[in-house]
């Protein structure tokens, strides 16, 4: 019984650490990273760090057009924001 409870807790807690998933599309369909960043900058974003995540997202760290510190995960195919986190 203890093992069953421990396994249930382990499985339930692992989903909290799951990476944000953005796409399963082939990388040949993704937007060009440089062009994507340029588009965001044209919209008023300041990008301090850009990376591709394990969940196939374009992730940026920086500031949005209102000057708020953000971490945003984008779908690299559509460019749409999948998840946005604001930081102080």
Short mmCIF file of C-alpha atoms in Angstrom, two decimals:
data_model
loop_
_atom_site.label_atom_id
_atom_site.label_comp_id
_atom_site.label_asym_id
_atom_site.label_seq_id
_atom_site.Cartn_x
_atom_site.Cartn_y
_atom_site.Cartn_z
CA UNK A 1 0.00 0.00 0.00
CA UNK A 2 2.84 2.40 0.85
CA UNK A 3 4.44 1.71 -2.51
CA UNK A 4 1.18 2.53 -4.32
CA UNK A 5 0.88 5.84 -2.45
CA UNK A 6 4.52 6.70 -3.13
CA UNK A 7 4.13 5.93 -6.84
CA UNK A 8 0.96 8.02 -7.06
CA UNK A 9 2.73 10.98 -5.45
CA UNK A 10 5.76 10.57 -7.69
CA UNK A 11 3.71 10.42 -10.88
CA UNK A 12 1.55 13.36 -9.83
CA UNK A 13 4.52 15.52 -8.90
CA UNK A 14 6.43 14.79 -12.11
CA UNK A 15 3.79 16.57 -14.18
CA UNK A 16 4.59 19.78 -12.28
CA UNK A 17 8.11 19.63 -13.70
CA UNK A 18 7.07 18.86 -17.28
CA UNK A 19 8.43 21.21 -19.91
CA UNK A 20 6.10 23.51 -21.78
CA UNK A 21 5.29 21.81 -25.09
CA UNK A 22 4.86 24.09 -28.10
CA UNK A 23 4.91 21.91 -31.20
CA UNK A 24 5.64 18.49 -32.59
CA UNK A 25 6.00 19.88 -36.11
CA UNK A 26 9.12 19.15 -38.11
CA UNK A 27 11.82 21.78 -37.63
CA UNK A 28 11.77 22.51 -41.35
CA UNK A 29 8.38 24.21 -40.78
CA UNK A 30 9.66 26.47 -37.99
CA UNK A 31 10.14 30.20 -38.49
CA UNK A 32 13.72 31.37 -38.88
CA UNK A 33 15.09 32.23 -35.42
CA UNK A 34 16.75 35.48 -36.51
CA UNK A 35 13.67 36.73 -38.35
CA UNK A 36 11.41 35.76 -35.45
CA UNK A 37 13.54 37.72 -32.99
CA UNK A 38 13.62 40.71 -35.35
CA UNK A 39 9.80 40.70 -35.53
CA UNK A 40 9.55 40.71 -31.72
CA UNK A 41 12.03 43.60 -31.49
CA UNK A 42 9.99 45.54 -34.07
CA UNK A 43 6.97 45.04 -31.78
CA UNK A 44 8.88 46.65 -28.90
CA UNK A 45 10.30 43.63 -27.09
CA UNK A 46 13.83 43.72 -25.69
CA UNK A 47 15.36 40.24 -25.81
CA UNK A 48 18.11 39.47 -23.32
CA UNK A 49 18.20 35.72 -23.96
CA UNK A 50 16.72 33.50 -26.67
CA UNK A 51 16.76 29.71 -26.73
CA UNK A 52 15.00 26.64 -28.09
CA UNK A 53 13.57 24.53 -25.26
CA UNK A 54 13.27 20.76 -24.90
CA UNK A 55 9.53 21.24 -25.46
CA UNK A 56 10.21 22.72 -28.92
CA UNK A 57 9.48 26.33 -28.00
CA UNK A 58 11.24 29.56 -28.81
CA UNK A 59 11.79 30.97 -25.32
CA UNK A 60 12.72 34.57 -24.69
CA UNK A 61 13.81 36.34 -21.54
CA UNK A 62 13.65 40.11 -21.59
CA UNK A 63 11.14 42.95 -21.46
CA UNK A 64 7.80 43.39 -23.21
CA UNK A 65 6.67 46.60 -24.90
CA UNK A 66 5.32 47.88 -21.56
CA UNK A 67 8.73 47.41 -19.94
CA UNK A 68 7.71 44.40 -17.82
CA UNK A 69 10.29 41.67 -17.26
CA UNK A 70 9.02 38.55 -19.04
CA UNK A 71 9.74 34.97 -19.93
CA UNK A 72 7.69 33.92 -22.95
CA UNK A 73 7.40 30.57 -24.71
CA UNK A 74 6.41 30.82 -28.39
CA UNK A 75 5.26 28.20 -30.85
CA UNK A 76 8.06 28.31 -33.45
CA UNK A 77 5.67 27.46 -36.30
CA UNK A 78 2.90 30.01 -35.64
CA UNK A 79 4.85 32.50 -33.52
CA UNK A 80 2.00 32.64 -31.00
CA UNK A 81 2.80 32.94 -27.31
CA UNK A 82 2.03 29.64 -25.57
CA UNK A 83 2.99 30.70 -22.04
CA UNK A 84 3.96 34.05 -20.52
CA UNK A 85 5.50 34.59 -17.09
CA UNK A 86 5.99 38.05 -15.62
CA UNK A 87 8.87 38.57 -13.18
CA UNK A 88 9.68 41.35 -10.79
#
